mmCIF file of C-alpha atoms in Angstrom:
data_model
loop_
_atom_site.group_PDB
_atom_site.id
_atom_site.type_symbol
_atom_site.label_atom_id
_atom_site.label_comp_id
_atom_site.label_asym_id
_atom_site.label_seq_id
_atom_site.Cartn_x
_atom_site.Cartn_y
_atom_site.Cartn_z
ATOM 1 C CA MET A 352 119.929 93.742 133.336
ATOM 2 C CA ASP A 353 122.770 93.739 135.901
ATOM 3 C CA PHE A 354 124.859 95.641 133.407
ATOM 4 C CA LEU A 355 122.216 98.381 133.173
ATOM 5 C CA LYS A 356 121.969 98.482 136.960
ATOM 6 C CA ASP A 357 125.752 98.884 137.228
ATOM 7 C CA LEU A 358 125.658 101.681 134.688
ATOM 8 C CA TRP A 359 122.897 103.437 136.616
ATOM 9 C CA ASN A 360 124.862 103.151 139.862
ATOM 10 C CA TYR A 361 127.971 104.480 138.152
ATOM 11 C CA LEU A 362 126.089 107.532 136.840
ATOM 12 C CA LYS A 363 124.556 108.102 140.261
ATOM 13 C CA GLU A 364 127.717 107.796 142.311
ATOM 14 C CA ARG A 365 130.015 109.714 139.972
ATOM 15 C CA LYS A 366 127.259 112.180 139.097
ATOM 16 C CA LYS A 367 128.030 111.791 135.407
ATOM 17 C CA TRP A 368 124.475 112.427 134.296
ATOM 18 C CA TRP A 369 125.609 113.932 131.042
ATOM 19 C CA LEU A 370 126.502 110.380 129.975
ATOM 20 C CA ALA A 371 122.877 109.225 130.229
ATOM 21 C CA PRO A 372 121.949 110.233 126.657
ATOM 22 C CA LEU A 373 124.781 108.071 125.340
ATOM 23 C CA ILE A 374 123.374 105.042 127.124
ATOM 24 C CA ILE A 375 119.837 105.784 125.943
ATOM 25 C CA ILE A 376 121.183 106.170 122.405
ATOM 26 C CA PHE A 377 122.962 102.804 122.530
ATOM 27 C CA ILE A 378 119.768 101.159 123.748
ATOM 28 C CA LEU A 379 117.814 102.870 120.954
ATOM 29 C CA ILE A 380 120.291 101.639 118.326
ATOM 30 C CA GLY A 381 119.730 98.111 119.584
ATOM 31 C CA VAL A 382 115.954 98.501 119.477
ATOM 32 C CA LEU A 383 116.063 99.955 115.933
ATOM 33 C CA LEU A 384 118.273 97.160 114.656
ATOM 34 C CA ILE A 385 115.972 94.558 116.213
ATOM 35 C CA LEU A 386 112.906 96.264 114.687
ATOM 36 C CA GLY A 387 114.564 96.297 111.262
ATOM 37 C CA GLY A 388 115.309 92.614 111.481
ATOM 38 C CA THR A 389 111.890 91.537 112.674
ATOM 39 C CA SER A 390 109.830 89.532 110.230
ATOM 40 C CA LEU A 391 106.822 91.729 110.958
ATOM 41 C CA ALA A 392 108.530 94.805 109.543
ATOM 42 C CA PRO A 393 107.018 94.449 106.041
ATOM 43 C CA PHE A 394 103.525 94.027 107.415
ATOM 44 C CA ILE A 395 102.976 97.522 108.705
ATOM 45 C CA TYR A 396 99.415 98.616 108.180
ATOM 46 C CA THR A 397 99.354 102.242 107.239
ATOM 47 C CA LEU A 398 95.521 102.495 107.210
ATOM 48 C CA PHE A 399 95.893 105.365 104.815
ATOM 49 C CA MET B 215 112.970 126.910 149.329
ATOM 50 C CA LEU B 216 115.606 128.399 147.027
ATOM 51 C CA LEU B 217 117.489 125.126 147.074
ATOM 52 C CA ARG B 218 114.325 123.247 146.085
ATOM 53 C CA LYS B 219 113.645 125.696 143.235
ATOM 54 C CA ASN B 220 117.194 125.269 141.956
ATOM 55 C CA LYS B 221 116.832 121.533 142.124
ATOM 56 C CA ILE B 222 113.639 121.609 140.042
ATOM 57 C CA LYS B 223 115.248 123.992 137.568
ATOM 58 C CA ARG B 224 118.272 121.744 137.187
ATOM 59 C CA ALA B 225 116.067 118.671 136.738
ATOM 60 C CA LEU B 226 114.062 120.433 134.031
ATOM 61 C CA LEU B 227 117.183 121.615 132.248
ATOM 62 C CA TYR B 228 118.651 118.144 132.401
ATOM 63 C CA THR B 229 115.450 116.578 130.988
ATOM 64 C CA LEU B 230 115.520 119.108 128.168
ATOM 65 C CA TYR B 231 119.159 118.256 127.461
ATOM 66 C CA LEU B 232 118.325 114.549 127.455
ATOM 67 C CA VAL B 233 115.377 114.939 125.079
ATOM 68 C CA ILE B 234 117.272 117.198 122.669
ATOM 69 C CA ILE B 235 120.318 114.940 122.487
ATOM 70 C CA VAL B 236 118.249 111.776 121.980
ATOM 71 C CA ILE B 237 115.997 113.352 119.310
ATOM 72 C CA LEU B 238 119.022 114.781 117.530
ATOM 73 C CA PHE B 239 120.634 111.389 117.506
ATOM 74 C CA LEU B 240 117.449 109.690 116.270
ATOM 75 C CA GLU B 241 117.066 112.257 113.487
ATOM 76 C CA ILE B 242 120.593 111.577 112.271
ATOM 77 C CA PHE B 243 120.514 107.803 112.716
ATOM 78 C CA LEU B 244 117.113 107.299 111.050
ATOM 79 C CA ARG B 245 118.282 109.165 107.984
ATOM 80 C CA PHE B 246 120.975 106.521 107.489
ATOM 81 C CA TYR B 247 119.039 103.511 108.680
ATOM 82 C CA TYR B 248 115.244 103.333 108.667
ATOM 83 C CA PRO B 249 114.089 99.998 110.083
ATOM 84 C CA PHE B 250 110.729 99.774 108.312
ATOM 85 C CA PRO B 251 109.971 98.978 104.678
ATOM 86 C CA ARG B 252 108.405 102.318 103.892
ATOM 87 C CA SER B 253 107.783 105.646 105.431
ATOM 88 C CA LEU B 254 105.670 108.607 104.626
ATOM 89 C CA THR B 255 107.313 111.759 105.850
ATOM 90 C CA GLY B 256 104.697 114.318 104.942
ATOM 91 C CA ALA B 257 104.469 113.992 101.182
ATOM 92 C CA ASN B 258 107.750 112.143 100.844
ATOM 93 C CA TRP B 259 107.239 108.470 100.170
ATOM 94 C CA GLU B 260 110.136 106.217 100.883
ATOM 95 C CA MET B 261 109.910 102.514 100.179
ATOM 96 C CA ALA B 262 112.251 99.797 101.368
ATOM 97 C CA VAL B 263 114.336 98.897 98.365
ATOM 98 C CA ASN B 264 116.399 95.833 97.566
ATOM 99 C CA ARG B 265 115.367 94.078 100.752
ATOM 100 C CA THR B 266 114.050 90.598 101.444
ATOM 101 C CA PHE B 267 111.752 89.922 104.395
ATOM 102 C CA THR B 268 111.195 86.379 105.620
ATOM 103 C CA LEU B 269 108.324 85.401 107.893
ATOM 104 C CA HIS B 270 108.252 82.036 109.619
ATOM 105 C CA ASN B 271 104.567 81.212 109.818
ATOM 106 C CA ASP B 272 103.558 78.780 112.516
ATOM 107 C CA LEU B 273 99.986 79.996 112.973
ATOM 108 C CA ASN B 274 98.193 79.085 109.788
ATOM 109 C CA LYS B 275 98.811 75.737 108.166
ATOM 110 C CA ARG B 276 96.985 76.862 105.026
ATOM 111 C CA LEU B 277 99.736 79.332 104.277
ATOM 112 C CA ASP B 278 103.375 78.584 103.516
ATOM 113 C CA ALA B 279 105.582 77.822 106.518
ATOM 114 C CA VAL B 280 108.175 80.248 105.218
ATOM 115 C CA ILE B 281 106.893 83.386 103.518
ATOM 116 C CA VAL B 282 109.359 85.457 101.531
ATOM 117 C CA ASN B 283 108.728 89.044 100.446
ATOM 118 C CA HIS B 284 111.366 90.677 98.275
ATOM 119 C CA ARG B 285 111.239 94.376 97.432
ATOM 120 C CA ASN B 286 113.029 95.445 94.267
ATOM 121 C CA SER B 287 114.924 98.666 93.596
ATOM 122 C CA ILE B 288 111.702 100.705 93.401
ATOM 123 C CA GLY B 289 110.183 99.128 96.504
ATOM 124 C CA PHE B 290 107.674 96.871 94.742
ATOM 125 C CA ARG B 291 107.334 93.103 94.595
ATOM 126 C CA GLY B 292 108.402 91.596 91.291
ATOM 127 C CA GLU B 293 111.112 91.855 88.662
ATOM 128 C CA GLU B 294 113.396 94.829 88.406
ATOM 129 C CA PRO B 295 112.231 97.409 85.882
ATOM 130 C CA PRO B 296 114.282 96.686 82.748
ATOM 131 C CA VAL B 297 116.366 99.332 81.006
ATOM 132 C CA ASP B 298 113.993 99.313 78.018
ATOM 133 C CA ILE B 299 110.883 99.648 80.202
ATOM 134 C CA GLU B 300 109.362 102.117 77.729
ATOM 135 C CA ASN B 301 109.175 99.279 75.164
ATOM 136 C CA LYS B 302 107.457 96.972 77.624
ATOM 137 C CA LEU B 303 103.810 96.533 78.450
ATOM 138 C CA SER B 304 104.355 97.732 82.005
ATOM 139 C CA ILE B 305 101.626 96.929 84.504
ATOM 140 C CA LEU B 306 101.340 97.898 88.171
ATOM 141 C CA THR B 307 98.860 96.300 90.533
ATOM 142 C CA ILE B 308 97.717 98.788 93.154
ATOM 143 C CA GLY B 309 95.594 98.020 96.185
ATOM 144 C CA GLY B 310 95.646 97.238 99.878
ATOM 145 C CA SER B 311 96.599 94.015 101.615
ATOM 146 C CA THR B 312 94.651 91.838 99.168
ATOM 147 C CA THR B 313 97.012 93.108 96.468
ATOM 148 C CA ALA B 314 100.168 93.337 98.572
ATOM 149 C CA SER B 315 99.627 89.671 99.532
ATOM 150 C CA SER B 316 102.160 89.967 102.343
ATOM 151 C CA PHE B 317 101.410 86.446 103.602
ATOM 152 C CA ILE B 318 101.916 84.920 100.161
ATOM 153 C CA SER B 319 105.444 84.136 99.043
ATOM 154 C CA ASP B 320 107.116 85.665 96.026
ATOM 155 C CA GLY B 321 106.038 83.910 92.833
ATOM 156 C CA LYS B 322 102.663 82.857 94.269
ATOM 157 C CA THR B 323 100.860 86.185 94.580
ATOM 158 C CA TRP B 324 98.054 86.881 92.118
ATOM 159 C CA THR B 325 100.194 89.607 90.566
ATOM 160 C CA ASP B 326 103.057 87.156 89.941
ATOM 161 C CA LEU B 327 100.748 84.482 88.546
ATOM 162 C CA LEU B 328 98.934 86.973 86.335
ATOM 163 C CA GLY B 329 102.315 88.143 85.046
ATOM 164 C CA GLU B 330 103.330 84.569 84.219
ATOM 165 C CA LYS B 331 100.146 84.021 82.235
ATOM 166 C CA LEU B 332 100.378 87.307 80.390
ATOM 167 C CA LYS B 333 104.031 86.725 79.515
ATOM 168 C CA LYS B 334 103.181 83.450 77.818
ATOM 169 C CA GLN B 335 101.091 85.460 75.394
ATOM 170 C CA CYS B 336 103.117 88.616 75.360
ATOM 171 C CA PRO B 337 106.789 88.347 76.403
ATOM 172 C CA LYS B 338 107.109 92.104 76.631
ATOM 173 C CA VAL B 339 104.888 92.221 79.728
ATOM 174 C CA TRP B 340 106.511 93.600 82.882
ATOM 175 C CA ILE B 341 104.396 93.533 86.013
ATOM 176 C CA ASN B 342 105.021 94.651 89.595
ATOM 177 C CA ASN B 343 102.970 94.496 92.756
ATOM 178 C CA ALA B 344 102.639 97.960 94.323
ATOM 179 C CA GLY B 345 100.021 96.951 96.888
ATOM 180 C CA ILE B 346 100.411 98.437 100.367
ATOM 181 C CA ASP B 347 98.725 96.923 103.412
ATOM 182 C CA GLY B 348 95.840 98.995 104.699
ATOM 183 C CA HIS B 349 95.642 101.369 101.761
ATOM 184 C CA SER B 350 92.275 102.824 100.791
ATOM 185 C CA SER B 351 91.422 104.841 97.679
ATOM 186 C CA TYR B 352 92.809 107.837 99.583
ATOM 187 C CA GLY B 353 96.122 106.022 99.973
ATOM 188 C CA HIS B 354 96.142 105.017 96.290
ATOM 189 C CA LEU B 355 95.565 108.592 95.255
ATOM 190 C CA ASN B 356 98.354 109.820 97.486
ATOM 191 C CA PHE B 357 100.612 106.997 96.316
ATOM 192 C CA LEU B 358 99.975 107.891 92.648
ATOM 193 C CA TYR B 359 100.484 111.561 93.306
ATOM 194 C CA TYR B 360 103.632 111.323 95.363
ATOM 195 C CA TYR B 361 105.337 108.060 94.448
ATOM 196 C CA VAL B 362 104.300 106.792 91.029
ATOM 197 C CA ALA B 363 104.496 110.314 89.615
ATOM 198 C CA ARG B 364 108.135 110.494 90.673
ATOM 199 C CA LEU B 365 109.189 107.161 89.181
ATOM 200 C CA LYS B 366 111.493 107.387 86.171
ATOM 201 C CA PHE B 367 108.839 105.648 84.099
ATOM 202 C CA LYS B 368 105.060 105.473 84.225
ATOM 203 C CA PRO B 369 103.369 102.105 83.874
ATOM 204 C CA LYS B 370 101.137 101.733 80.843
ATOM 205 C CA VAL B 371 98.415 99.981 82.812
ATOM 206 C CA ALA B 372 97.449 100.171 86.504
ATOM 207 C CA LEU B 373 95.114 97.568 87.982
ATOM 208 C CA PHE B 374 93.266 98.859 91.042
ATOM 209 C CA LEU B 375 91.736 96.309 93.405
ATOM 210 C CA VAL B 376 89.734 98.699 95.558
ATOM 211 C CA GLY B 377 86.878 98.922 98.004
ATOM 212 C CA VAL B 378 87.361 96.936 101.150
ATOM 213 C CA ASN B 379 89.663 99.418 102.907
ATOM 214 C CA ASP B 380 87.249 102.270 102.240
ATOM 215 C CA ILE B 381 84.399 100.711 104.183
ATOM 216 C CA ASP B 382 83.402 102.818 107.204
ATOM 217 C CA ARG B 383 86.331 105.199 106.609
ATOM 218 C CA ASP B 384 84.497 108.395 107.409
ATOM 219 C CA ASP B 385 87.842 109.905 108.350
ATOM 220 C CA LEU B 386 88.905 109.935 104.697
ATOM 221 C CA THR B 387 86.764 112.778 103.483
ATOM 222 C CA VAL B 388 89.374 114.663 101.522
ATOM 223 C CA VAL B 389 89.002 114.695 97.763
ATOM 224 C CA ASP B 390 90.405 118.014 96.647
ATOM 225 C CA SER B 391 93.783 117.563 94.935
ATOM 226 C CA SER B 392 95.158 120.518 96.869
ATOM 227 C CA LYS B 393 94.710 118.352 99.938
ATOM 228 C CA TYR B 394 97.346 115.963 98.698
ATOM 229 C CA THR B 395 99.972 118.514 99.447
ATOM 230 C CA SER B 396 101.606 117.904 102.761
ATOM 231 C CA SER B 397 100.051 120.959 104.347
ATOM 232 C CA ALA B 398 96.772 119.047 104.469
ATOM 233 C CA PHE B 399 98.038 116.888 107.301
ATOM 234 C CA SER B 400 97.552 118.290 110.736
ATOM 235 C CA THR B 401 101.002 117.131 111.773
ATOM 236 C CA ALA B 402 102.349 117.814 108.304
ATOM 237 C CA TRP B 403 105.257 119.970 109.175
ATOM 238 C CA PHE B 404 106.696 117.508 111.652
ATOM 239 C CA ARG B 405 106.065 114.492 109.456
ATOM 240 C CA ARG B 406 107.621 116.229 106.485
ATOM 241 C CA HIS B 407 110.703 117.382 108.317
ATOM 242 C CA SER B 408 111.250 114.833 111.031
ATOM 243 C CA LYS B 409 112.246 111.227 110.582
ATOM 244 C CA THR B 410 111.627 110.715 114.276
ATOM 245 C CA VAL B 411 107.973 111.725 113.979
ATOM 246 C CA SER B 412 107.574 109.538 110.884
ATOM 247 C CA PHE B 413 109.157 106.666 112.785
ATOM 248 C CA LEU B 414 106.784 107.122 115.718
ATOM 249 C CA TYR B 415 103.820 106.938 113.321
ATOM 250 C CA ASP B 416 105.152 103.664 111.897
ATOM 251 C CA VAL B 417 105.713 102.224 115.357
ATOM 252 C CA LYS B 418 102.098 103.061 116.141
ATOM 253 C CA TRP B 419 100.899 101.026 113.150
ATOM 254 C CA ILE B 420 103.153 98.088 113.918
ATOM 255 C CA ILE B 421 100.701 97.190 116.642
ATOM 256 C CA HIS B 422 98.051 96.555 114.001
ATOM 257 C CA PRO B 423 99.716 93.752 111.986
ATOM 258 C CA VAL B 424 100.775 92.058 115.176
ATOM 259 C CA HIS B 425 97.099 92.016 116.081
ATOM 260 C CA VAL B 426 96.090 90.706 112.630
ATOM 261 C CA TYR B 427 98.727 88.018 112.743
ATOM 262 C CA ASN B 428 97.850 86.874 116.215
ATOM 263 C CA ASP B 429 94.088 87.025 115.877
ATOM 264 C CA LYS B 430 93.264 83.362 115.442
ATOM 265 C CA GLN B 431 89.629 84.103 114.805
ATOM 266 C CA ASN B 432 90.667 85.691 111.535
ATOM 267 C CA TRP B 433 92.400 82.562 110.443
ATOM 268 C CA ASP B 434 90.173 79.668 111.337
ATOM 269 C CA PHE B 435 86.843 78.984 109.676
ATOM 270 C CA LYS B 436 86.040 76.015 111.874
ATOM 271 C CA ASP B 437 86.047 77.727 115.204
ATOM 272 C CA PHE B 438 84.637 81.204 115.511
ATOM 273 C CA LYS B 439 81.918 83.133 117.242
ATOM 274 C CA SER B 440 78.652 83.720 115.395
ATOM 275 C CA ILE B 441 76.518 86.816 115.619
ATOM 276 C CA HIS B 442 72.959 87.408 114.371
ATOM 277 C CA LEU B 443 72.024 90.983 113.491
ATOM 278 C CA GLU B 444 68.608 92.598 113.381
ATOM 279 C CA LYS B 445 67.430 93.985 110.040
ATOM 280 C CA ALA B 446 67.152 97.475 111.519
ATOM 281 C CA TYR B 447 70.804 97.316 112.612
ATOM 282 C CA ILE B 448 71.906 96.180 109.158
ATOM 283 C CA ASP B 449 69.858 98.907 107.430
ATOM 284 C CA SER B 450 71.289 101.563 109.697
ATOM 285 C CA ALA B 451 74.872 100.348 109.129
ATOM 286 C CA LEU B 452 74.340 100.446 105.362
ATOM 287 C CA LYS B 453 72.749 103.886 105.509
ATOM 288 C CA LYS B 454 75.858 105.200 107.288
ATOM 289 C CA GLN B 455 77.885 104.429 104.169
ATOM 290 C CA ASP B 456 76.058 107.022 102.019
ATOM 291 C CA VAL B 457 78.402 109.957 102.644
ATOM 292 C CA ILE B 458 81.495 107.743 102.615
ATOM 293 C CA LEU B 459 80.413 106.236 99.312
ATOM 294 C CA GLN B 460 80.140 109.690 97.774
ATOM 295 C CA ARG B 461 83.715 110.456 98.830
ATOM 296 C CA PHE B 462 84.823 107.067 97.519
ATOM 297 C CA ARG B 463 83.180 107.887 94.184
ATOM 298 C CA GLU B 464 84.974 111.241 94.017
ATOM 299 C CA ARG B 465 88.333 109.679 94.840
ATOM 300 C CA LEU B 466 87.932 106.980 92.180
ATOM 301 C CA THR B 467 87.106 109.684 89.645
ATOM 302 C CA LYS B 468 90.220 111.535 90.720
ATOM 303 C CA ILE B 469 92.311 108.365 90.405
ATOM 304 C CA ILE B 470 91.115 108.027 86.802
ATOM 305 C CA ALA B 471 91.942 111.675 86.044
ATOM 306 C CA LEU B 472 95.379 111.348 87.618
ATOM 307 C CA CYS B 473 96.129 108.134 85.717
ATOM 308 C CA ARG B 474 95.104 109.739 82.448
ATOM 309 C CA GLN B 475 97.250 112.748 83.222
ATOM 310 C CA TYR B 476 100.231 110.386 83.588
ATOM 311 C CA LYS B 477 99.136 108.407 80.478
ATOM 312 C CA ILE B 478 98.419 105.331 82.584
ATOM 313 C CA GLN B 479 95.435 103.225 81.586
ATOM 314 C CA PRO B 480 93.480 102.455 84.773
ATOM 315 C CA VAL B 481 91.604 99.198 85.200
ATOM 316 C CA PHE B 482 89.324 98.717 88.209
ATOM 317 C CA ILE B 483 88.697 95.408 89.934
ATOM 318 C CA THR B 484 85.861 94.821 92.384
ATOM 319 C CA GLN B 485 86.687 93.183 95.674
ATOM 320 C CA PRO B 486 85.446 89.718 96.719
ATOM 321 C CA LEU B 487 84.818 88.298 100.184
ATOM 322 C CA VAL B 488 84.391 84.702 101.234
ATOM 323 C CA THR B 489 81.160 85.616 103.015
ATOM 324 C CA GLY B 490 77.850 86.664 101.558
ATOM 325 C CA ASP B 491 76.037 83.726 100.030
ATOM 326 C CA GLY B 492 74.591 82.162 103.150
ATOM 327 C CA THR B 493 76.169 78.779 102.556
ATOM 328 C CA VAL B 494 77.006 76.459 105.388
ATOM 329 C CA ASN B 495 80.533 75.534 104.526
ATOM 330 C CA GLY B 496 81.275 71.819 104.815
ATOM 331 C CA GLY B 497 79.099 71.400 107.893
ATOM 332 C CA ASN B 498 80.895 74.234 109.677
ATOM 333 C CA PRO B 499 78.976 77.137 111.133
ATOM 334 C CA ASN B 500 77.650 79.513 108.525
ATOM 335 C CA ILE B 501 80.571 81.812 107.808
ATOM 336 C CA ASP B 502 78.179 84.662 107.013
ATOM 337 C CA LEU B 503 77.602 84.847 110.760
ATOM 338 C CA HIS B 504 81.338 85.034 111.489
ATOM 339 C CA VAL B 505 81.912 87.913 113.902
ATOM 340 C CA TRP B 506 83.680 90.702 112.123
ATOM 341 C CA ASN B 507 84.912 93.932 113.703
ATOM 342 C CA ASP B 508 83.464 92.825 117.057
ATOM 343 C CA THR B 509 79.913 94.054 116.450
ATOM 344 C CA GLU B 510 79.030 92.879 112.958
ATOM 345 C CA ASN B 511 79.183 89.727 110.902
ATOM 346 C CA GLY B 512 80.471 88.544 107.543
ATOM 347 C CA LEU B 513 77.125 89.043 105.835
ATOM 348 C CA LEU B 514 76.866 92.702 106.840
ATOM 349 C CA PHE B 515 80.461 93.279 105.784
ATOM 350 C CA TRP B 516 79.638 91.787 102.381
ATOM 351 C CA LYS B 517 76.517 93.935 102.063
ATOM 352 C CA LYS B 518 78.630 97.006 102.768
ATOM 353 C CA LEU B 519 81.309 95.929 100.305
ATOM 354 C CA GLN B 520 78.686 95.394 97.614
ATOM 355 C CA LEU B 521 77.822 99.101 97.875
ATOM 356 C CA TYR B 522 81.464 100.003 97.225
ATOM 357 C CA ASN B 523 81.771 97.478 94.409
ATOM 358 C CA ASN B 524 78.681 98.994 92.781
ATOM 359 C CA VAL B 525 80.247 102.454 92.975
ATOM 360 C CA THR B 526 83.481 101.091 91.473
ATOM 361 C CA MET B 527 81.534 99.695 88.516
ATOM 362 C CA GLN B 528 79.446 102.855 88.119
ATOM 363 C CA VAL B 529 82.497 105.138 88.136
ATOM 364 C CA ALA B 530 84.273 102.865 85.663
ATOM 365 C CA ASP B 531 81.242 102.844 83.401
ATOM 366 C CA ALA B 532 80.760 106.629 83.561
ATOM 367 C CA ASN B 533 84.427 107.247 82.749
ATOM 368 C CA LYS B 534 84.859 104.468 80.167
ATOM 369 C CA VAL B 535 87.321 102.601 82.351
ATOM 370 C CA PHE B 536 87.536 98.849 82.044
ATOM 371 C CA CYS B 537 86.278 97.107 85.175
ATOM 372 C CA ILE B 538 86.703 93.457 86.125
ATOM 373 C CA ASP B 539 83.970 92.206 88.424
ATOM 374 C CA LEU B 540 86.132 89.841 90.442
ATOM 375 C CA ALA B 541 83.662 90.057 93.347
ATOM 376 C CA THR B 542 81.013 88.069 91.502
ATOM 377 C CA GLN B 543 83.373 85.726 89.673
ATOM 378 C CA MET B 544 85.395 84.629 92.685
ATOM 379 C CA PRO B 545 83.891 81.486 94.265
ATOM 380 C CA LYS B 546 82.972 81.945 97.922
ATOM 381 C CA ASP B 547 85.003 78.976 99.026
ATOM 382 C CA THR B 548 87.241 78.839 102.094
ATOM 383 C CA LEU B 549 89.794 77.007 99.949
ATOM 384 C CA TYR B 550 90.504 80.363 98.335
ATOM 385 C CA PHE B 551 90.530 82.573 101.433
ATOM 386 C CA TYR B 552 92.541 82.345 104.627
ATOM 387 C CA ASP B 553 90.298 84.868 106.330
ATOM 388 C CA ILE B 554 87.272 86.900 105.303
ATOM 389 C CA MET B 555 89.032 88.692 102.412
ATOM 390 C CA HIS B 556 92.642 87.568 101.902
ATOM 391 C CA TYR B 557 93.579 84.883 99.401
ATOM 392 C CA THR B 558 95.377 81.617 100.010
ATOM 393 C CA ASN B 559 97.858 80.313 97.424
ATOM 394 C CA GLU B 560 94.905 78.640 95.675
ATOM 395 C CA GLY B 561 92.875 81.834 95.918
ATOM 396 C CA SER B 562 95.702 83.870 94.433
ATOM 397 C CA ALA B 563 95.809 81.479 91.459
ATOM 398 C CA LYS B 564 92.043 81.817 91.046
ATOM 399 C CA VAL B 565 92.201 85.625 91.184
ATOM 400 C CA ALA B 566 94.968 85.575 88.579
ATOM 401 C CA ASP B 567 92.795 83.337 86.343
ATOM 402 C CA VAL B 568 89.745 85.578 86.572
ATOM 403 C CA ILE B 569 91.713 88.757 85.923
ATOM 404 C CA TYR B 570 93.688 87.177 83.098
ATOM 405 C CA ASN B 571 90.548 85.933 81.335
ATOM 406 C CA ALA B 572 88.959 89.365 81.534
ATOM 407 C CA LEU B 573 92.031 91.488 80.923
ATOM 408 C CA THR B 574 93.501 89.745 77.886
ATOM 409 C CA PRO B 575 90.577 90.436 75.510
ATOM 410 C CA HIS B 576 90.447 94.000 76.773
ATOM 411 C CA LEU B 577 94.155 94.642 76.172
ATOM 412 C CA THR B 578 93.960 92.975 72.765
ATOM 413 C CA LYS B 579 90.969 95.114 71.850
ATOM 414 C CA ASP B 580 92.871 98.117 73.100
ATOM 415 C CA GLY B 581 95.611 97.533 70.553
ATOM 416 C CA VAL B 582 98.186 95.767 72.700
ATOM 417 C CA ASN B 583 100.163 93.436 70.494
ATOM 418 C CA PHE B 584 99.760 89.982 72.001
#
């Protein structure tokens, strides 16, 4: 959490807002990898 | 004022930049790595292939502590399709969660056990479980049309365990085959072209299994809320099924036509529930009164399902399709069910027995060399 706070402060102070998508993308990669590894992944109900 | 306007403009432009970059990235990344076992992007089915999922179950002692689901190279549960599949008696089991048996480990599902039994009599049997959680007859039709049709081989026999996921589904009113083209979906274009949109749909449905898995009331027959329903309420709930039943009938007829077009022999199986005979199970509260779907009970759910099972048998009869009445042959015993409709390991073995006993004479009569 501190790391994210530091990153936010860095973007704010240096005004490097164009870097924000990169950070969001890295977070998304993490979330996707976690989702793929979760044991609930095969139990998606499609209700189709 | 001008400064403020510029500030808003810059903020909007920046948000747009952020959204575009992130969506672009997601589109690219999800094409290389899709975290879920299957996706439906418009009409394009994609199944997780060659993957093993392991669930550590600490909620229900009546199920295995470690549940393993392996998906083969075509995304189904079971053996790989052999090279000489055309010389095999290839069978697919198609249905919703009661077929998929996601909480039953590989080798213990009714499909696996049925396969074992059939192979003892006929070594050339090859069977796979193509069940998909939550699928109704609409889903089966779509699955046949867009996935099975594109497989390199067509199974010789398809067993359909249908009914329970069609109950109350008044949103599934489409029966025309033209509707199975992707343009029938309101968000078709995006789902067909965008992995991100497809992914968001899957994320939405992830909430559902988490709910099913965590809902202890579904899992415990000793401790649940009971609900009594007035006859007028029951009659009204059954009456509401009329239109849905007609659509169900039309879809089953279409499934038969589609199977015959692909030279697949369809076999229908009616769907059992643990509720519906009014027994007081081992001194526990009467499970027929088990609250189901918040406002109804197990008995009403069974009464509804009976309507669908009757249609399944009628359609089979009218179209000369073999139908196994599992619903009446399956004992209503909590030993065999871990909730109102899903089978335990013992239940899976019982289902396999019933289907095997009915199917073998039929296949023999039909000229299959046992």
